[in-house]
Structures are given as structure tokens and as C-alpha cells.
Coordinates of C-alpha atoms and ligand atoms in Angstrom, one line a residue:
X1 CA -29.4 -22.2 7.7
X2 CA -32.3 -20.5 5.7
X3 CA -31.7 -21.0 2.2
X4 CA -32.8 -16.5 1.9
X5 CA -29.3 -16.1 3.9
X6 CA -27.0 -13.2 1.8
X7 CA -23.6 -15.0 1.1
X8 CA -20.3 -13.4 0.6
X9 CA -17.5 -14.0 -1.8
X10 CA -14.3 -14.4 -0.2
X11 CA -11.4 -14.0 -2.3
X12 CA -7.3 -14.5 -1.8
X13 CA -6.4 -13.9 -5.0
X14 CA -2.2 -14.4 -5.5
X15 CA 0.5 -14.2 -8.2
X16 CA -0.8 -17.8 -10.0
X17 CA -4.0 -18.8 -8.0
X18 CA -7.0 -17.2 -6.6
X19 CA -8.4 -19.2 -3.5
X20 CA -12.3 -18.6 -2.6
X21 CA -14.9 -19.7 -0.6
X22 CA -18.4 -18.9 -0.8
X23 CA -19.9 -18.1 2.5
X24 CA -23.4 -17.8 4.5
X25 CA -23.7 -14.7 5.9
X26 CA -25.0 -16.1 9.2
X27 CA -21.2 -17.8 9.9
X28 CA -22.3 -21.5 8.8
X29 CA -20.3 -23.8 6.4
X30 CA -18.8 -22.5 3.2
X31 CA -21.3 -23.6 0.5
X32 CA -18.2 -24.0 -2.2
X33 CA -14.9 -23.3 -1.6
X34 CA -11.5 -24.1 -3.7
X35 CA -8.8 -22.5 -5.9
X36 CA -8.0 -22.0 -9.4
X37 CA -4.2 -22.2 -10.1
X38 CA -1.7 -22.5 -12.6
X39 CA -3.1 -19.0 -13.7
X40 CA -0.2 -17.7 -15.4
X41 CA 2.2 -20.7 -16.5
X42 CA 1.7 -22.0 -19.9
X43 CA 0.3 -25.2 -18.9
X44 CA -3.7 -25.8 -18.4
X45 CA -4.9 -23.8 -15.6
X46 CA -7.3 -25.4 -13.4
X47 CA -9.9 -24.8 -11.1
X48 CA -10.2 -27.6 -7.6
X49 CA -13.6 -27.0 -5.9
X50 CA -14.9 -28.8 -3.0
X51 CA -19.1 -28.6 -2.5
X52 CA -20.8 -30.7 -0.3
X53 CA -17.5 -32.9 1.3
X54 CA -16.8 -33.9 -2.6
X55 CA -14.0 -32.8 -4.4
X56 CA -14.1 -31.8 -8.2
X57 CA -11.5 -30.5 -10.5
X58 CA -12.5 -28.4 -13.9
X59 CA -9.7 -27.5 -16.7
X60 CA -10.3 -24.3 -17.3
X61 CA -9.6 -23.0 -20.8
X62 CA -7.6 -20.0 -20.8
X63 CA -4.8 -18.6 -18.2
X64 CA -5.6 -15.1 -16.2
X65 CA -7.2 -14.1 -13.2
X66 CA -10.5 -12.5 -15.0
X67 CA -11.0 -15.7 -16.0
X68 CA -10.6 -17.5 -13.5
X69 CA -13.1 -15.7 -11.3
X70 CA -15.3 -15.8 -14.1
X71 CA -15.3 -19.9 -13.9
X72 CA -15.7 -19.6 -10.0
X73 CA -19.0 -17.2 -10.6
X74 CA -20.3 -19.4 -13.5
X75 CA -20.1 -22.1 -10.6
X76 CA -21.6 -19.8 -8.3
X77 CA -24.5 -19.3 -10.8
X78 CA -25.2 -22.4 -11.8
X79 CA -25.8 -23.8 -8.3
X80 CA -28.2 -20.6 -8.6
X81 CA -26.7 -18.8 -5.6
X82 CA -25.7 -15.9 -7.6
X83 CA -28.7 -13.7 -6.6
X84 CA -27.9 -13.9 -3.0
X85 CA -23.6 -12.9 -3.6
X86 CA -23.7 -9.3 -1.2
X87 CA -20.7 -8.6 -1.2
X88 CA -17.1 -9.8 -2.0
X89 CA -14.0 -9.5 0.6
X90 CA -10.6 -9.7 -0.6
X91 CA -7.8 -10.4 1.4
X92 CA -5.0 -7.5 0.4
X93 CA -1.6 -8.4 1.7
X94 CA 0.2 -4.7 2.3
X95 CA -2.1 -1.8 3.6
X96 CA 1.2 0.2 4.5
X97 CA -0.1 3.1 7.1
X98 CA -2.5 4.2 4.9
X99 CA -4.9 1.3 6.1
X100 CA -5.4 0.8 9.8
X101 CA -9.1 -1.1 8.8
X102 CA -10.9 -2.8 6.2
X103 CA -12.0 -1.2 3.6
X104 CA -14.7 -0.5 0.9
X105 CA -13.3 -0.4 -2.4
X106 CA -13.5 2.6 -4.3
X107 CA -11.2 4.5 -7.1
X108 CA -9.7 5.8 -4.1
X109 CA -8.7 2.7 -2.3
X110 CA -7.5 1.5 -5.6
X111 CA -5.2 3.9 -5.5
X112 CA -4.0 3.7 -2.3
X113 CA -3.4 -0.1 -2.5
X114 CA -1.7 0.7 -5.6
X115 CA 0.3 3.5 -4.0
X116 CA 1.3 0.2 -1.0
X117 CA 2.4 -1.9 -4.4
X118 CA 6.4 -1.5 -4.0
X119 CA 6.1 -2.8 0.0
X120 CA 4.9 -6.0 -1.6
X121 CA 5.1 -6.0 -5.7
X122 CA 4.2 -9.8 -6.3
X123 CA 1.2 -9.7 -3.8
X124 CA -0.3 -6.4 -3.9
X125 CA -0.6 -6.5 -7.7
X126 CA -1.9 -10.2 -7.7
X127 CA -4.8 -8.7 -5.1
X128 CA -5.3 -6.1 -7.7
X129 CA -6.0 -8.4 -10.5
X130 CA -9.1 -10.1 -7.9
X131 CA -10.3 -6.9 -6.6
X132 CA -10.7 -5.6 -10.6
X133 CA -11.9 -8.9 -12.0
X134 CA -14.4 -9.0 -9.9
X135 CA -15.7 -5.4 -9.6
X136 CA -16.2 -5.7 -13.3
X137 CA -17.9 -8.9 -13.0
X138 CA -20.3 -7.9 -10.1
X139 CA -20.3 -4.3 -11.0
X140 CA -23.3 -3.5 -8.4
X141 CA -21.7 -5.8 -5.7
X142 CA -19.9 -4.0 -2.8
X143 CA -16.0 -4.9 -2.6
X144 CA -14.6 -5.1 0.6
X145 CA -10.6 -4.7 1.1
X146 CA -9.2 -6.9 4.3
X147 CA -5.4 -6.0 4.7
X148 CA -2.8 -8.2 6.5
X149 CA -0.8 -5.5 7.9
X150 CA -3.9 -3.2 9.4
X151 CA -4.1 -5.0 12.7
X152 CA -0.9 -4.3 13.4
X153 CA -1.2 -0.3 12.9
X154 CA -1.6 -0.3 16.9
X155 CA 1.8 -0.7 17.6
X156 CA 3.6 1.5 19.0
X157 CA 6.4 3.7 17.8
X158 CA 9.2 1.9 19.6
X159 CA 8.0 -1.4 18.5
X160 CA 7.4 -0.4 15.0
X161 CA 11.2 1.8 14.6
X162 CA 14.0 -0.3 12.7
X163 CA 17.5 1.5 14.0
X164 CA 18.5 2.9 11.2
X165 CA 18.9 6.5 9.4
X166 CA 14.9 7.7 9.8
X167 CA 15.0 9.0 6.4
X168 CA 14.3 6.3 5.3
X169 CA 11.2 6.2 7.3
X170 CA 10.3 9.3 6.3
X171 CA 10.9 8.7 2.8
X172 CA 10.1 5.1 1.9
X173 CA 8.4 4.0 4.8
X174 CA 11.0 1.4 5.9
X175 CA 9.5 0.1 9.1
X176 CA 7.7 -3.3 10.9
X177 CA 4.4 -3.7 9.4
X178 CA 4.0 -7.0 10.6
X179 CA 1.6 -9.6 8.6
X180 CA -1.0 -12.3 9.3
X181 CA -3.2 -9.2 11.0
X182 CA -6.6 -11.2 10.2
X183 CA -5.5 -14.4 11.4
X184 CA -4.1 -12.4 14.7
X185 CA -7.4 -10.8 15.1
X186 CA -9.4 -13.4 14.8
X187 CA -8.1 -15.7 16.9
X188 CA -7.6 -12.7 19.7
X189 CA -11.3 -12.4 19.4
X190 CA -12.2 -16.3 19.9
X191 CA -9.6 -16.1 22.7
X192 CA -11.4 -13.4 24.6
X193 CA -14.8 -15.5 24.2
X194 CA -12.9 -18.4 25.4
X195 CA -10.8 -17.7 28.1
X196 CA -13.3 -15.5 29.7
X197 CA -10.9 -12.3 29.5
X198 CA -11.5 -8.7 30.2
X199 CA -11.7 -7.3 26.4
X200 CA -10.8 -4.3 28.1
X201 CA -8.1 -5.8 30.3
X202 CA -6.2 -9.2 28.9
X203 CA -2.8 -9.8 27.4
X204 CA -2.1 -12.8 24.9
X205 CA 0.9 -13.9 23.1
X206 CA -0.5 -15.9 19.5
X207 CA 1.6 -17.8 17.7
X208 CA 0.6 -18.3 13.7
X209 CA 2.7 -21.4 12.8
X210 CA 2.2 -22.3 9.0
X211 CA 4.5 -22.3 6.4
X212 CA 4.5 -18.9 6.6
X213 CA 5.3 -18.2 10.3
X214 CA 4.3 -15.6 12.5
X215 CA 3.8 -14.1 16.2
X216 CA 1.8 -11.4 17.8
X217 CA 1.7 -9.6 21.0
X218 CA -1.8 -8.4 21.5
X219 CA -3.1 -6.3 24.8
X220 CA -6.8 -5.7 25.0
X221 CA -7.6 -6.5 21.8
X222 CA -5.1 -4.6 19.7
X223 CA -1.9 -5.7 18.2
X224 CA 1.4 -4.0 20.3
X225 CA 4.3 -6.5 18.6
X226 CA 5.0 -8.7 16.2
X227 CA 7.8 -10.8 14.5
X228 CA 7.6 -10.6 11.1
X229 CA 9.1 -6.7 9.8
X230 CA 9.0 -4.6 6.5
X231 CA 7.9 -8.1 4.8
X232 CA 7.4 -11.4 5.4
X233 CA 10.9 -12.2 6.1
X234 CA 11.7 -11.1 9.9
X235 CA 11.2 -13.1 12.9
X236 CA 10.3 -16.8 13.2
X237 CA 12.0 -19.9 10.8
X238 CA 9.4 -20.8 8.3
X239 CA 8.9 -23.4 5.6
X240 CA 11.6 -21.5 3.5
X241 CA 12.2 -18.6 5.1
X242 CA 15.1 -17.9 7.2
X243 CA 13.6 -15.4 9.5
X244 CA 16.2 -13.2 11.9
X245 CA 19.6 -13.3 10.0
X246 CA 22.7 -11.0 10.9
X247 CA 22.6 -8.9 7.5
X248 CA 26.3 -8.9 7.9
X249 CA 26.0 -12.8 7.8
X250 CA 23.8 -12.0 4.8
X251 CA 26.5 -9.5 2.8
X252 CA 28.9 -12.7 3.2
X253 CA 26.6 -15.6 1.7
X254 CA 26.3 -12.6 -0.8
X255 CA 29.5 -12.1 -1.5
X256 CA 30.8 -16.4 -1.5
X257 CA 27.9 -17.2 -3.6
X258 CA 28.1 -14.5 -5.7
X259 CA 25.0 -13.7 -5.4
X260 CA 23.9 -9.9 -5.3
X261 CA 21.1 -8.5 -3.0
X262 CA 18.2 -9.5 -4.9
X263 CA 20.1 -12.8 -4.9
X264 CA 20.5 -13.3 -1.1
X265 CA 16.8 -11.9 -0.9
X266 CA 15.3 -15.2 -3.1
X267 CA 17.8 -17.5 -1.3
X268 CA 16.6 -16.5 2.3
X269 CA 13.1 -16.2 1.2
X270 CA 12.7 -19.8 -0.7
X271 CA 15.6 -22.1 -0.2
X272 CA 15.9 -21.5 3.9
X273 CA 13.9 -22.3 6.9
X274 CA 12.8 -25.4 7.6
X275 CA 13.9 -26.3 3.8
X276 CA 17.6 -24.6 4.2
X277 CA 18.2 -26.8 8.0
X278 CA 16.8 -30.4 7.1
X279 CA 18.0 -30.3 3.3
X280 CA 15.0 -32.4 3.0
X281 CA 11.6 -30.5 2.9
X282 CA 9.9 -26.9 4.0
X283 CA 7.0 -29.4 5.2
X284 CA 6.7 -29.9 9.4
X285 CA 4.6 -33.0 9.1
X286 CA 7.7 -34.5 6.6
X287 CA 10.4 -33.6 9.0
X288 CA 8.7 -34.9 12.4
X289 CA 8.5 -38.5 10.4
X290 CA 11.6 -38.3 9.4
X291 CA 12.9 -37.6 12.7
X292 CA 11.0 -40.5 14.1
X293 CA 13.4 -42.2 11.9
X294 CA 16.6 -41.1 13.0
X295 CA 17.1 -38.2 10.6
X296 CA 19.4 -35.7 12.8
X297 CA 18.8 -32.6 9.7
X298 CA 15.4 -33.1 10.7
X299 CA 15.6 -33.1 14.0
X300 CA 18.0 -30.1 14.5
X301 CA 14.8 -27.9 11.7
X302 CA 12.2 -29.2 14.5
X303 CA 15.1 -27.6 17.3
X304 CA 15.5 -24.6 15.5
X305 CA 11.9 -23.7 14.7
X306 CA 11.0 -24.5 18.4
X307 CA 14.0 -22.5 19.9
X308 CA 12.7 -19.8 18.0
X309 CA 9.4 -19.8 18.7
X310 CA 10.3 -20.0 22.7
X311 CA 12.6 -17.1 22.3
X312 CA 9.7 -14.8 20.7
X313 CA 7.1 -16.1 23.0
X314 CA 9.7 -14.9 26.1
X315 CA 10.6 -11.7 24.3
X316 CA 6.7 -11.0 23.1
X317 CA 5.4 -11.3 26.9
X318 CA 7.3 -7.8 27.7
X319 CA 5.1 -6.3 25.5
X320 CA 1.9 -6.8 28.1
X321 CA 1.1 -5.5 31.0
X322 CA -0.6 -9.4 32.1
X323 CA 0.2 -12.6 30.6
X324 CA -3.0 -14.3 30.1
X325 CA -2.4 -17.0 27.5
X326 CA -0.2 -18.4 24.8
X327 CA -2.0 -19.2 21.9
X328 CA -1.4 -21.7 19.1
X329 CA -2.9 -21.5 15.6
X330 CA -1.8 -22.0 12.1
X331 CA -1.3 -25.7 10.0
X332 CA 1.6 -26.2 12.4
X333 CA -0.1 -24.9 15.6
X334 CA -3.1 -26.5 15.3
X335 CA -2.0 -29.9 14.5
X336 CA 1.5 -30.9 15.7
X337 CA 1.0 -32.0 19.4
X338 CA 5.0 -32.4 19.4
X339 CA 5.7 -28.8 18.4
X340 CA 3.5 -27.7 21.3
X341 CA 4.8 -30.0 23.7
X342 CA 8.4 -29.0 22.8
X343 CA 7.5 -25.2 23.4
X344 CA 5.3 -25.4 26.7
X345 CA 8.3 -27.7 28.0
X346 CA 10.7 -25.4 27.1
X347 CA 8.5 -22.7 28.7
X348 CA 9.2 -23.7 32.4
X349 CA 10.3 -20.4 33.3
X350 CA 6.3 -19.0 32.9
X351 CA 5.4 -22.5 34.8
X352 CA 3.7 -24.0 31.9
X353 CA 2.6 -27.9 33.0
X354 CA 1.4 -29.4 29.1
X355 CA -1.5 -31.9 29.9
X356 CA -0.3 -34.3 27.8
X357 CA -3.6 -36.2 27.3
X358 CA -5.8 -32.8 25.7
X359 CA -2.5 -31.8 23.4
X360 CA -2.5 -35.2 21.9
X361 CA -6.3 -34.6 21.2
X362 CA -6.2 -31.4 20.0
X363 CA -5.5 -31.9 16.1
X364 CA -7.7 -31.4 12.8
X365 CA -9.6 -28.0 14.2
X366 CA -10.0 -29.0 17.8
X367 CA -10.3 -25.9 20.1
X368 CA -9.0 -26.0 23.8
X369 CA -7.3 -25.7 26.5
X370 CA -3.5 -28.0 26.9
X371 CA -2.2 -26.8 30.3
X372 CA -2.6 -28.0 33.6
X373 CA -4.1 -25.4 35.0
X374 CA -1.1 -22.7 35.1
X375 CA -1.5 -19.2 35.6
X376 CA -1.1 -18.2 31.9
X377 CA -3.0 -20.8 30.0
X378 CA -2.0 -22.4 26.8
X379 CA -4.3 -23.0 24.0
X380 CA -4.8 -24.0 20.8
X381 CA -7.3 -22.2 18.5
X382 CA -7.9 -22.9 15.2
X383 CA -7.9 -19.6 12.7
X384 CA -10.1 -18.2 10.0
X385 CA -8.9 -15.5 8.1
X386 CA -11.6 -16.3 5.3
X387 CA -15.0 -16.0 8.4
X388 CA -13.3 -13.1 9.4
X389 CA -12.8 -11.3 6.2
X390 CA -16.6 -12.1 5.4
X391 CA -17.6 -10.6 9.2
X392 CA -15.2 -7.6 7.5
X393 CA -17.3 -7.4 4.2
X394 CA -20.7 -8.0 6.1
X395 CA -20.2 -5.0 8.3
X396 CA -18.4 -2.6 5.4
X397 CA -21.5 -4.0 2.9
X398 CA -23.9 -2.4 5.2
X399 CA -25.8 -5.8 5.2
X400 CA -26.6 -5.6 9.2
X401 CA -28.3 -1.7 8.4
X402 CA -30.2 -3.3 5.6
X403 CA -31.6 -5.8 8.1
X404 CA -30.5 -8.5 5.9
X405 CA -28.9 -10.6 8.7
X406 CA -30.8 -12.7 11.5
X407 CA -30.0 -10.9 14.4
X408 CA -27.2 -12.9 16.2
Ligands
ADP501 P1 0.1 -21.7 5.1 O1 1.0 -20.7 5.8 O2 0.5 -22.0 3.7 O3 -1.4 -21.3 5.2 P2 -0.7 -23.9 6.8 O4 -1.2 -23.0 7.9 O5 -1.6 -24.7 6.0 O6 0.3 -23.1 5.8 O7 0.4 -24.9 7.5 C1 1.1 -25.8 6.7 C2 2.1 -26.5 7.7 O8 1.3 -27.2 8.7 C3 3.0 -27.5 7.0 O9 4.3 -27.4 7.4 C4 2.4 -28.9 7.4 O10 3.4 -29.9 7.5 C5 1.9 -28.5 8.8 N1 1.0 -29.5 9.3 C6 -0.3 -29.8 8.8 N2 -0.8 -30.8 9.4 C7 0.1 -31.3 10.3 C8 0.2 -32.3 11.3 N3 -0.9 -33.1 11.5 N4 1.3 -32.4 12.0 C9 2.3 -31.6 11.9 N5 2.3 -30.6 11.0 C10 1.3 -30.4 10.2

């Protein structure tokens, strides 16, 4: 990597923490990367970095997310890579239908983003603190918006319709947004490289297991279903989220708990999922150990999440007009050769044969290919939201017209 390369700021700024990483513009390794947290309790907030393989962590002395950026750029500057920051992407979590791309931030945008606030009030407004933080901190620097819910903008009206009274559609735009868009695209692009598909002619089901838990549908390149809804909620079992629940099942916890809607809403959100089934932990590494010894909670979490994610992959698949390849990504995906095994043998019906042998290997950001050569293939590719929200900021910044870029 030449040491003239423009980097590019990537920041995922939420409600306590901003994560960032600090990234060639040529796609090599991060140069810094880490997270402040603790932003807004009254303890010290603190700022983890890692540079170089080591790992470093600074008290920082006051709370807020100006200030925390401002510790990340002094870091940034002192290492003297500040001349050579482009640009800055930000990762925005609700776009709404007003964003069906990335965008460059302007008083406009701001608005708009502002206008998507109520979808998502904790996230939107903690992106909002980044975005302004660091426009006034790199005043001439272009900002670059990267929205979770844009890739999804391609699907189609019957996919994207909740059955309900369409005012409120019209009104308050209750629909399916559907979330993890970046992670989706990215690894759809990969796919296409790697698989040797048709961009203009593939169909791929990708499954974004983390602890927040999604899957996409995508044919030729652009999102036509997903799992997760009007929020985060819908769809697959997650670390602490429920997923598909009967809301009349809902209105009863509701009404034996005493609990009203904003009540129910906390309870399936954070104390559900994975957490909720095992009584244990929201953690998948936690509950396959403590299934290896004997723990049936955590063995019936492992059963659910996996009968789940089956039942999507099956239901996903009538979304395409070819079934190329089932793709898994996300901590979960790309790391537990049990999860993967469970799904692919549960997948008979498609004629999935695992290869027992790769699966095993594929852990810690191995790429490849785990099936025995069946008609749809099953692979596992590792994501990066962060690489593509710099490719997003790169192309937005202008930095390919200003020939600042080696040509690829
Ligand atoms: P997030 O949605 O917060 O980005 P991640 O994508 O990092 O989450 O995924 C976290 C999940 O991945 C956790 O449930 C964790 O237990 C699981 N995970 C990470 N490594 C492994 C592993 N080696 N085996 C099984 N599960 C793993």
C-alpha cells in the first residue's frame, strides 16, 4: 500500500458508543480501528483502539459523542494520517423510502434522516450525533450517508405490504423495511465474484446470523425479501429478540405481566431470543458449550434458532426465479460449523450434501464453499459492512473523478 493512499473514516456511531475504523482507500487493512463507549453513562467513557495487531485502551475525559470523535481524530492526527482523511462514511440505520442509495450529506439529507427519526428514535438520533460531530470537526471533508434499509428499497409491493388497514401506510409508513442492507449487499457482491454467477441472471438466499439476525432474498443483485419488518424485531430468533410472535400471543404476555405495549416491546426486544429460550445467555458460542454439556435450555435455543433459519431459507427461495446458493455470514454464520451443519442437514429437501471436512475449516473469516457439489451451493462468506461503506464514501466523495485512486 503506498503510504499517498486517501483513507476514509468509517463511522457507526450508536446511542453510547461510536465504532470506527480508519481505512485505505485502495481496500487494504484498516490502519486503526476500535470504539469509544460508555458515552453517555456517568462512569468514565473510554476509547479501545487496536493499531498494528496491538490493543490499547485511553480514558477519555468527558462523556458525548463530539468528544469522542474528537479523541478518535486527535488519534488519527497524531499518527499524522489526518491530511490524507477524504472522506467520512457513516452507517445510518433507517433511510425509510426516502433513501434507496447512499448518500452525500447535506442540510437536506439531514433533514431527511431527521424526518426517518420516529422509524428508529434510539438509532437514527445516535447516527445524527456522528454525522454532526464530525461535519463540524472536518468541516471541508465530504460526509457520506450508508443506510441499512436502502438495499432493500427493491422489493416489491407484495413483499414489502403488512395486511393491515393501508392508512397506515399511507400515513405513517408502516411497512417491511428490512435491515442489514450493507451487509446483504456486500456479501451478494462477493457471491457473484465467487460463484461465477450471471450478475444479470443469479438468485441467492443470505443468511446474516449475529446477534442481531437477519435473511435476504436477493435476485440479480437487488434485494426482493427479507425477514426482519418495520424494525429489527420481525423474522429470525436473535440474541434477545424474539423475532415472529403471534401479536395476539403478545396482547396476553401483556396483559399477565402487566406490562403495557411499550412494555411487551422491551421484553421481546431484550429479554427473548436466544436469552428468553436457554435462560442462560443471548451468546451462540455460550449455548453450543453448554449443550455439549448436557444443558437441554440450550439445546432446545440452538433448535429453535436453526428451525427458524430453515423455515426462512425454504420460504425465501420462492422469492427467485433460480436457486443458486445459500449463503452464510454474520458472527454466527461465519464461525459455528454446528449451526451450518444443522441447517444444510435439515435442508434435504433442496439436496444439500454438507462436506463435513471444509465446514469444520471454515471459521475466523475463512471464505468457501461447504457442499458436496449440489445444485445450489452453500457457502460461507465473511461480511464487511465497514469496506463497503468506505467503497460507498469513495464513490459519493468523488475520489475515483479526482484520480485519487490507483486504478483497480
Ligand atoms: P453483531 O450482530 O453484534 O455484529 P456478531 O456478528 O459479532 O454480532 O455475532 C455475534 C454472535 O456470533 C454471538 O452469538 C457469538 O457467540 C457468535 N460467535 C462468534 N464466534 C463464534 C464461534 N466460534 N462459534 C459459535 N458462535 C460464535
Amino acid at each position: 500500500m503506498s503510504d499517498q493512499q486517501p483513507l476514509v473514516l468509517v463511522v457507526n456511531s450508536g446511542s453510547s458508543s461510536v465504532k470506527f475504523k480508519l481505512l485505505p482507500a485502495d481496500g487494504s487493512s484498516p490502519l486503526l480501528s476500535g470504539i469509544a463507549e460508555s458515552l453517555c453513562t456517568s462512569g468514565p467513557a473510554r476509547l479501545i483502539v487496536r493499531q498494528n495487531g496491538e490493543r490499547f485502551t485511553e480514558e477519555l475525559t468527558s462523556t458525548g459523542h463530539q468528544n469522542a470523535l474528537r479523541a478518535i481524530l486527535s488519534l488519527v492526527k497524531s499518527n499524522g494520517w489526518i491530511k490524507r482523511v477524504r472522506a467520512v462514511g457513516h452507517r445510518v440505520v433507517h433511510g425509510g423510502e426516502r433513501f434507496t442509495e447512499s448518500a452525500r450529506i447535506t442540510p437536506e439529507v439531514i433533514r431527511n434522516i431527521e424526518a426517518c427519526t420516529d422509524f428508529a428514535p434510539l438509532h437514527n438520533a445516535a447516527n445524527l450525533l456522528g454525522i454532526r460531530a464530525c461535519s463540524e470537526l472536518l468541516p471541508s471533508i465530504p460526509q457520506v450517508a450508508v443506510f441499512d434499509t436502502a438495499f432493500h428499497q427493491t422489493m416489491p409491493v407484495e413483499a414489502f405490504t403488512y395486511a393491515i388497514p393501508q392508512r397506515f401506510y399511507r400515513d405513517h409508513g408502516i411497512r417491511r423495511y428490512g435491515f442489514h442492507g450493507t451487509s446483504f449487499r456486500y456479501v451478494s457482491e462477493r457471491a457473484v465474484e465467487l460463484l461465477g454467477l450471471d450478475p444479470d441472471d443469479h438468485g441467492l438466499v443470505i443468511v446474516h446470523l449475529g446477534n442481531g439476525a437477519s435473511a435476504c432474498a436477493v435476485r440479480n443483485g437487488k434485494s426482493c425479501d427479507t425477514t426482519m419488518g418495520f424494525t429489527p424485531l420481525e423474522g429470525l430468533v436473535m440474541g434477545t429478540r424474539s423475532g415472529d410472535l403471534d401479536i395476539g400471543a403478545a396482547a396476553q404476555i401483556g396483559r399477565v405481566a402487566q406490562l403495557n405495549l411499550a412494555g411487551v416491546e422491551a421484553l421481546l426486544n431484550r429479554d427473548s431470543g436466544l436469552l428468553g429460550i436457554s435462560e442462560l445467555s443471548s451468546d451462540f458460542r455460550t449455548l453450543e458449550d453448554a449443550a455439549d454439556f448436557g444443558d437441554q435450555s440450550a439445546e432446545l435455543a440452538l433448535d429453535v434458532f436453526t428451525h427458524r433459519v430453515v423455515r426462512y431459507i425454504g420460504a425465501l427461495a420462492t422469492s427467485l426465479t433460480r436457486f443458486d446458493g445459500v449463503i452464510f455470514t454474520g458472527g454466527i454464520g461465519e464461525n459455528s460449523a454446528r449451526l451450518r451443519e444443522m441447517v444444510l442437514n435439515r435442508l434435504r429437501a433442496f439436496s444439500f450434501v454438507l462436506h463435513a471436512q471444509t465446514n469444520r475449516r471454515m471459521v475466523g473469516g475463512a471464505c468457501g464453499r461447504i457442499d458436496r457439489g449440489s445444485h445450489t451451493q452453500a457457502w460461507v462468506i465473511p461480511t464487511d459492512e465497514e469496506a463497503m461503506i468506505a467503497r460507498d464514501a469513495i464513490r459519493i466523495a468523488g475520489l475515483h473523478q479526482q484520480g485519487l485512486l490507483r486504478a483497480a
